[in-house]
Short mmCIF file of C-alpha atoms in Angstrom, two decimals:
data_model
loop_
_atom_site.label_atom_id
_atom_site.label_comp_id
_atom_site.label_asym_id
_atom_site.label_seq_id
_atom_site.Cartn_x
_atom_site.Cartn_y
_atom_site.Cartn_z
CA UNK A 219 -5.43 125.33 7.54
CA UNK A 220 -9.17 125.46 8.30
CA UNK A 221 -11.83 123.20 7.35
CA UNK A 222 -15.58 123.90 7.19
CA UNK A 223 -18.23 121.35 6.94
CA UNK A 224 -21.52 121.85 6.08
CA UNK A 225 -25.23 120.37 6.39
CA UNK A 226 -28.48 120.64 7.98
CA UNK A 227 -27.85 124.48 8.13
CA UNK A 228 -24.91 124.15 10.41
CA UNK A 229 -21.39 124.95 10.11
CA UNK A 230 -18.54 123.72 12.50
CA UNK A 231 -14.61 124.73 12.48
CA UNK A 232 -12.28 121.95 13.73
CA UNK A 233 -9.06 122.59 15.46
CA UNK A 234 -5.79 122.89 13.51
CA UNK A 235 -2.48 121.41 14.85
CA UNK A 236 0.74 121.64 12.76
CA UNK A 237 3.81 119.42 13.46
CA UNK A 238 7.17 118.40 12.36
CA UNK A 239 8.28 114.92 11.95
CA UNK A 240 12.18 114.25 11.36
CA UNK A 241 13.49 110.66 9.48
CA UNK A 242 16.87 109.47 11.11
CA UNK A 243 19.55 108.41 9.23
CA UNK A 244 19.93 104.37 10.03
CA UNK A 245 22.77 103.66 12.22
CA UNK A 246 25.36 101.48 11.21
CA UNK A 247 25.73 97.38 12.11
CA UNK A 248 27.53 97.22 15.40
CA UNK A 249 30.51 94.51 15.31
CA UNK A 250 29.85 90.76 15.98
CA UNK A 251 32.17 89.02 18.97
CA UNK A 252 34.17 87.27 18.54
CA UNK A 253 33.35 83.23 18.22
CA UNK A 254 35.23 80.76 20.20
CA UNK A 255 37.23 78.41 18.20
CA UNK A 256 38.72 75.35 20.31
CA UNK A 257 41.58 72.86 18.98
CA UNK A 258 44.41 70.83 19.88
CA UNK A 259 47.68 73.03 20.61
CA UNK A 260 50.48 73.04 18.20
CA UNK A 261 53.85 75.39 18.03
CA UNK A 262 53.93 77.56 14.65
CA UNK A 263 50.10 78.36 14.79
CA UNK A 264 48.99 81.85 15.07
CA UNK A 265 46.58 82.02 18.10
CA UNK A 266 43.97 84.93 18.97
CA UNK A 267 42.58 86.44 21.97
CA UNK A 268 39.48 88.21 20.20
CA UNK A 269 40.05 91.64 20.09
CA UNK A 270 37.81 94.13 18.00
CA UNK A 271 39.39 93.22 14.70
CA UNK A 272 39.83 89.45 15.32
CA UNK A 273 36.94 86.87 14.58
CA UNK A 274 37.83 84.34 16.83
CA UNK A 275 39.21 83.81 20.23
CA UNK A 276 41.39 80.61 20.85
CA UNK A 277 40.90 77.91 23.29
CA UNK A 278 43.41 74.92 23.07
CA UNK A 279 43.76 71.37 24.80
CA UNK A 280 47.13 70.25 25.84
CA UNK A 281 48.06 67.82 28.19
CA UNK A 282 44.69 66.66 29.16
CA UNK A 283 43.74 70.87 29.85
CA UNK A 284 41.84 73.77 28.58
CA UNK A 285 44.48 76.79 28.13
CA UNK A 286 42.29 80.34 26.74
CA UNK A 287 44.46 82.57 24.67
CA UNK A 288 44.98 85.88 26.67
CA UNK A 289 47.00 87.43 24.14
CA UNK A 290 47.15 86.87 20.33
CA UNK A 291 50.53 85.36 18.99
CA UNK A 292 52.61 82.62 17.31
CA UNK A 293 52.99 79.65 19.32
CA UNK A 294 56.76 78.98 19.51
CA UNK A 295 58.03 75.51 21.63
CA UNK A 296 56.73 76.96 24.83
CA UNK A 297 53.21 74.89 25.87
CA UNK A 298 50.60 76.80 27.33
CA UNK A 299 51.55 74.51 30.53
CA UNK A 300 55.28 76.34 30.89
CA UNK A 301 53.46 79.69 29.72
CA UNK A 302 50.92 79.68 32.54
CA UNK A 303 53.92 78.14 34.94
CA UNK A 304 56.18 81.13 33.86
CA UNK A 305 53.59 83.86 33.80
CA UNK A 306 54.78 84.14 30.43
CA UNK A 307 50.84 85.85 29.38
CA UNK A 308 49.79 84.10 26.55
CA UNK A 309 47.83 82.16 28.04
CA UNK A 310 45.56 81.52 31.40
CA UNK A 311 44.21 78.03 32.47
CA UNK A 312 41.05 77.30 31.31
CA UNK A 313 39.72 75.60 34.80
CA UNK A 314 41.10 78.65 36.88
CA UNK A 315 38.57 81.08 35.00
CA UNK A 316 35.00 82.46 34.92
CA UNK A 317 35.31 82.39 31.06
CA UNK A 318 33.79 79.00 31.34
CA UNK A 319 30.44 80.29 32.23
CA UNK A 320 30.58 83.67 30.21
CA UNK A 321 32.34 83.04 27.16
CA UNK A 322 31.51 79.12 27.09
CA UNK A 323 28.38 79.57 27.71
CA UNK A 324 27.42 82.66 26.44
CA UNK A 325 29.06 82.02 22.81
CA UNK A 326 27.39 82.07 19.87
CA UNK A 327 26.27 78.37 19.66
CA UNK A 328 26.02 77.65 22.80
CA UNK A 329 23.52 80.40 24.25
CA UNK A 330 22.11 79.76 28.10
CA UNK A 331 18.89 79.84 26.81
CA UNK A 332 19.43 77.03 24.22
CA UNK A 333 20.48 74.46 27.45
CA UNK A 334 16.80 72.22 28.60
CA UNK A 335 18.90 70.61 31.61
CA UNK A 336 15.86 68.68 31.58
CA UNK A 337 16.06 67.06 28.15
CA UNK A 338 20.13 67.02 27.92
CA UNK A 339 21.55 65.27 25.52
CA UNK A 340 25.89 64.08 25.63
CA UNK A 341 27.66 61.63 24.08
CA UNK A 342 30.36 61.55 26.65
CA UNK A 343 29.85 62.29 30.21
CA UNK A 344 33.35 62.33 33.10
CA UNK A 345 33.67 63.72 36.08
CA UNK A 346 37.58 64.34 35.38
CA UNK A 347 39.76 64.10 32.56
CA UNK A 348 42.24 61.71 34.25
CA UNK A 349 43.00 59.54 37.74
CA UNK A 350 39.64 58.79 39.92
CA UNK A 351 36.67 59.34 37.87
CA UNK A 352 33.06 58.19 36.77
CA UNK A 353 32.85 58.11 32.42
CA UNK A 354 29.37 57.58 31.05
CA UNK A 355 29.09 56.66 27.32
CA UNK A 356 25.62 55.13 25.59
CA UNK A 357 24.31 52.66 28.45
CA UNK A 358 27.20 52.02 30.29
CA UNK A 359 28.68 53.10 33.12
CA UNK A 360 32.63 52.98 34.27
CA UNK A 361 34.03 53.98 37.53
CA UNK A 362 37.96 54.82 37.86
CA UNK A 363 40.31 54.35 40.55
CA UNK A 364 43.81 55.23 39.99
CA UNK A 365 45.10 53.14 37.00
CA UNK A 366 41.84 51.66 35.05
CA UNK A 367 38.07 51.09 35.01
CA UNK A 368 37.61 48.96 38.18
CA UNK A 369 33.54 48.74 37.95
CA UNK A 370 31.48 48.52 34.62
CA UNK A 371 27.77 48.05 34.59
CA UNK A 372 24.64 49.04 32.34
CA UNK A 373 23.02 47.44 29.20
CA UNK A 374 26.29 46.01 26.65
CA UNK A 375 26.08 45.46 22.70
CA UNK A 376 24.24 42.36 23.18
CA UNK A 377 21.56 44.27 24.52
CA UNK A 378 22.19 42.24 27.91
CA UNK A 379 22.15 44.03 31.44
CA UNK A 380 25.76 43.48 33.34
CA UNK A 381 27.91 44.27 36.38
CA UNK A 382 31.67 43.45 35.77
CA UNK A 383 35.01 43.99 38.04
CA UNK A 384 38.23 44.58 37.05
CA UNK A 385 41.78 44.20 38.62
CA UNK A 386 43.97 47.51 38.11
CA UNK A 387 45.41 45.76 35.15
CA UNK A 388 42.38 45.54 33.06
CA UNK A 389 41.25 41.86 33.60
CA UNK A 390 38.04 40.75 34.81
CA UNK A 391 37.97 39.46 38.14
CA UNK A 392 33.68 39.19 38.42
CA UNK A 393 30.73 38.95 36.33
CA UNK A 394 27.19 39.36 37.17
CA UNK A 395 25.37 39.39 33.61
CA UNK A 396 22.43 37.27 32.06
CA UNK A 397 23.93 34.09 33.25
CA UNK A 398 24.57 34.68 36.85
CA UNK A 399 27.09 35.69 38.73
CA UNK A 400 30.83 34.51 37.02
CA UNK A 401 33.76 34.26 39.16
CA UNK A 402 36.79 34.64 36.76
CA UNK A 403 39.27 31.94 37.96
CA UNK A 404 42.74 33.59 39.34
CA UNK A 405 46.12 31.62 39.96
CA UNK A 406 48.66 33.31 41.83
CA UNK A 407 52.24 33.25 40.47
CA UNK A 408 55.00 31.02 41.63
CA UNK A 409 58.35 29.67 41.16
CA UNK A 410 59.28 25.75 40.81
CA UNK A 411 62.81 24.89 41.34
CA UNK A 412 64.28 22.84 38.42
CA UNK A 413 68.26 21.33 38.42
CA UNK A 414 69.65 20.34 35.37
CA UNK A 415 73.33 19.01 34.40
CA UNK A 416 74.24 20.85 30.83
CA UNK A 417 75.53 18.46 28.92
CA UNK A 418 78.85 18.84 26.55
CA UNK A 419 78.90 18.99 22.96
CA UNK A 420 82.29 20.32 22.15
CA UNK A 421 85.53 18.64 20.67
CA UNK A 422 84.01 15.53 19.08
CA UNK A 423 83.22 15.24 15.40
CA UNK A 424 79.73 14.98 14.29
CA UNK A 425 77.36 17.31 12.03
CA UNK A 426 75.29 18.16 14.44
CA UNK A 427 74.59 18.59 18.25
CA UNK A 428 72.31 15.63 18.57
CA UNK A 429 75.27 13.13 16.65
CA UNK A 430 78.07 14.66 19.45
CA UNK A 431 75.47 14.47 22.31
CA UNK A 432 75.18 10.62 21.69
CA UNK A 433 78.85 10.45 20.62
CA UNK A 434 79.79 11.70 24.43
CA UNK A 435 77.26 9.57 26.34
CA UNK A 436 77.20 12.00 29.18
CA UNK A 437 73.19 11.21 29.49
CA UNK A 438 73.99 7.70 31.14
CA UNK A 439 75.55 9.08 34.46
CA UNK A 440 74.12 11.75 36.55
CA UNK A 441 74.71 12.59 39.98
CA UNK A 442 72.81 15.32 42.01
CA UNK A 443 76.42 16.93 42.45
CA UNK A 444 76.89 17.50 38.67
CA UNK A 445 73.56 20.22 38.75
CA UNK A 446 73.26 23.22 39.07
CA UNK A 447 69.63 24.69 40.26
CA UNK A 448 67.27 26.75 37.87
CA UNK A 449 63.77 28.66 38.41
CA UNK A 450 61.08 28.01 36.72
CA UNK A 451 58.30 30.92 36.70
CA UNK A 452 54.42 30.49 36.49
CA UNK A 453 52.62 33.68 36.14
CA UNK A 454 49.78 34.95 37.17
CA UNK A 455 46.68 34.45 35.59
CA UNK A 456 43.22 36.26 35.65
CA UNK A 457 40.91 33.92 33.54
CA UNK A 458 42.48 33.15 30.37
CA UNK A 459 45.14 35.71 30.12
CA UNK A 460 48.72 35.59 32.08
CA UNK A 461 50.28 38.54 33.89
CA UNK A 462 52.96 37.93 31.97
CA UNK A 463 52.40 36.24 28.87
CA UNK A 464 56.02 35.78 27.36
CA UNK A 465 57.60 35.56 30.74
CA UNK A 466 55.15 31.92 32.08
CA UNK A 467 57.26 29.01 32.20
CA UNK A 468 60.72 30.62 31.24
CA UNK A 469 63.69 29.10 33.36
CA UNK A 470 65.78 31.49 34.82
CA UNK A 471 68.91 31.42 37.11
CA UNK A 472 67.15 33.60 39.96
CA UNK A 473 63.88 34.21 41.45
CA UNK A 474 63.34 36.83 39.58
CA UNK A 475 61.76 38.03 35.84
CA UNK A 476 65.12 40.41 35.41
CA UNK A 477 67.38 37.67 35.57
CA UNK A 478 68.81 35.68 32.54
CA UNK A 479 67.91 32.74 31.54
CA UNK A 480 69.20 29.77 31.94
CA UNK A 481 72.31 29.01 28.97
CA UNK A 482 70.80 27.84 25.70
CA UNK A 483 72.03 24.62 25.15
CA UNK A 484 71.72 20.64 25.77
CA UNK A 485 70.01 19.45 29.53
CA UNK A 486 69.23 16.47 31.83
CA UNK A 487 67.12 16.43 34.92
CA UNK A 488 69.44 14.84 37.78
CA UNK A 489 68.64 12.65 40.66
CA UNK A 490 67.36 14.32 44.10
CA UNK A 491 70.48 13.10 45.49
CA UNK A 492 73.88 11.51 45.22
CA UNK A 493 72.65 8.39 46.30
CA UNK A 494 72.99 5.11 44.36
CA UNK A 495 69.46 4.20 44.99
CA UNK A 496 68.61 7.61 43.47
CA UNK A 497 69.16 7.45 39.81
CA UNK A 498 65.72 7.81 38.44
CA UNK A 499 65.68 6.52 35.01
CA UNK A 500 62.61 4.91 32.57
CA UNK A 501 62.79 1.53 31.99
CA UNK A 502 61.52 -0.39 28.39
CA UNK A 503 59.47 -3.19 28.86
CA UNK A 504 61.68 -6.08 26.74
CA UNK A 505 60.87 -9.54 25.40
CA UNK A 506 64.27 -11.17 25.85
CA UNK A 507 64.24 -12.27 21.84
CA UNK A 508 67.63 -10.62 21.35
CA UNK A 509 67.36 -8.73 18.25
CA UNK A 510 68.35 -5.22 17.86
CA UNK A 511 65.64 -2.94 17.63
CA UNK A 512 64.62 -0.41 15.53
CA UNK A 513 62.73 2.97 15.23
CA UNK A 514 59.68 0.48 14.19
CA UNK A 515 59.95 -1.02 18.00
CA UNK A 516 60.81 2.10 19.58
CA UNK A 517 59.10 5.53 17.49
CA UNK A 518 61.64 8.20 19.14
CA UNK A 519 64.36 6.52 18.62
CA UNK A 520 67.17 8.42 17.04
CA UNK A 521 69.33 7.37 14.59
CA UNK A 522 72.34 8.10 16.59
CA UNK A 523 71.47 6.18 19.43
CA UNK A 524 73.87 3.44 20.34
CA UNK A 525 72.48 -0.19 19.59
CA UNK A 526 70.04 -0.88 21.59
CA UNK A 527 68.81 -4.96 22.24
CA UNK A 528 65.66 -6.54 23.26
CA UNK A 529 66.83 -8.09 26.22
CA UNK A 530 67.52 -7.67 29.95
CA UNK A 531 66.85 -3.74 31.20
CA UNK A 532 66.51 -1.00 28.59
CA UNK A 533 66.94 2.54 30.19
CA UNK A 534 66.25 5.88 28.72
CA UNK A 535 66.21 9.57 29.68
CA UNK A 536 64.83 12.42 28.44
CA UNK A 537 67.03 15.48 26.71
CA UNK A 538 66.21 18.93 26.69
CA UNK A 539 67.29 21.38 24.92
CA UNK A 540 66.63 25.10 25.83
CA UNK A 541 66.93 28.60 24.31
CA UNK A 542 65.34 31.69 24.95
CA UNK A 543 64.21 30.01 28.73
CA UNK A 544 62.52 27.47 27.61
CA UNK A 545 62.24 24.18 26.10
CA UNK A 546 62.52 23.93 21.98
CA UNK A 547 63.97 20.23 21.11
CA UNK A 548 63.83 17.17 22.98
CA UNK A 549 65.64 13.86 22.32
CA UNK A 550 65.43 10.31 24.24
CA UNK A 551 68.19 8.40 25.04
CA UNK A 552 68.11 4.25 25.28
CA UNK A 553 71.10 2.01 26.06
CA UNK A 554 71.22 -1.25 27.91
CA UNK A 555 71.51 -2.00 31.07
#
């Protein structure tokens, strides 16, 4: 096609070019990857790898580890742990492969590009899931051994700056917070050695232990010979709490927290020895008037106690009686001398 302009008595031709121009038909959407989907592990539950056709590919915790789904199934009883120990193919240890950085990383919500490891932002920061390890949570800091959080330090609830210790048991041996330095105060354990005589309440009438243990009279005469040596435990204690709580001040037949306790029943301390200076009893201070006396003279004074006078010497001893390993009932004992 030519075109002619005119004007000013001129005429000029321009060149003609002729081309083709072709529309393409629009390609189709290519597939979207697969999206990582992470969860506890359970038998019965179908698990996927991420093929082509599958929307997700499986990541699962068990036992304190990442497992990634290498092939899609049912979970039967076999863990991922016995899979992996078996080569059994299902699935791979998380820790062992470079998934973490590709997949992990790479995945849809988690793109490398999204991560400012200047301006990083976690609510929970450890070094390892278990055993020696450094956990980071709000403002404080805890640091691991072995068994439990030995150190703690950083800004608490109160809004107060603080350095703590622990023992491997959990209890605070140290405190350096707003206060000062706080030493918590620590006891050691240790065993006492008790004896006792059991006392007999069998074959006498009476309603009730106390009525036969006054009936018998067994209280008034103890030697060192008729005992039989017992072990009381103190426990341990870290501040206010005991090492072992239900276990302090038990009497047991051995040196040791296994062993029974001593026999339930009816007690007397005896004498350090068999000698006849050594009967330790309590005396009653008396007025020599004569007259019996009553619970109004002497408060713990049973009502199956002998009769007991105001004159001359008035002993009494102390009865125990323990169940369980230690004491729950005690009774006094006054006769005259």
């Amino acid at each position: 096609m030519d075109y002619h302009f005119k004007g000013l008595g001129m005429a000029k031709k321009l060149a003609v070019r002729t081309g083709e121009i072709k529309f393409l038909p629009k390609g189709e959407k290519g597939t979207k990857g697969a999206q990582m989907r992470s969860r506890e592990w359970a038998p019965g539950v179908s698990y996927l790898e991420g093929k082509d056709s599958e929307r997700y590919y499986d990541i699962v915790l068990y036992n304190k580890r990442l497992y990634l789904c290498m092939r899609s199934h049912v979970s039967s009883s076999v863990t991922p742990q016995e899979d992996v120990a078996n080569n059994g193919g299902n699935w791979a240890l998380a820790q062992d492969w470079a998934f973490i950085a590709t997949k992990l990383l790479l995945a849809e919500r988690i793109k490398a590009e999204q991560i400012d490891t200047a301006n990083l932002v976690a609510r929970v920061l450890k070094t390892a899931f278990d055993g020696p390890r450094v956990e980071i949570a709000g403002s404080m800091m805890q640091f691991f051994g072995n068994v439990a959080a030995n150190i703690r330090f950083g800004v608490n609830e109160a809004g107060y700056a603080v350095l703590e210790y622990y023992d491997n048991d959990g209890r605070k041996l140290y405190d350096l917070g707003p206060n000062g330095i706080t030493q918590i105060p620590v006891s050691a354990e240790y065993w006492a050695t008790a004896r006792y005589k059991k006392l007999s309440t069998d074959s006498l009438p009476g309603t009730s232990d106390i009525e036969r243990l006054f009936q018998r009279k067994e209280y008034k005469q103890v030697a060192y010979s008729d005992g039989t040596d017992y072990f009381k435990f103190y426990s341990k204690m870290v501040g206010p709490s005991y090492e072992y709580p239900d276990k302090h001040q038990k009497v047991f037949v051995s040196k040791n927290i296994t062993a029974n306790y001593i026999p339930n029943g009816w007690y007397v301390d005896t004498p350090s020895s068999d000698s006849p200076n050594a009967q330790e009893l309590m005396q009653v201070m008396v007025g020599d008037t004569g007259r019996r006396l009553t619970s109004s003279d002497i408060p713990d004074l049973s009502p199956y106690n002998e009769a007991v006078y105001d004159y001359g010497t008035i002993y009494c001893r102390q009865i125990m009686q323990f169940a369980g390993g230690g004491v729950v009932d005690t009774v006094t004992a006054y006769w005259n001398g």
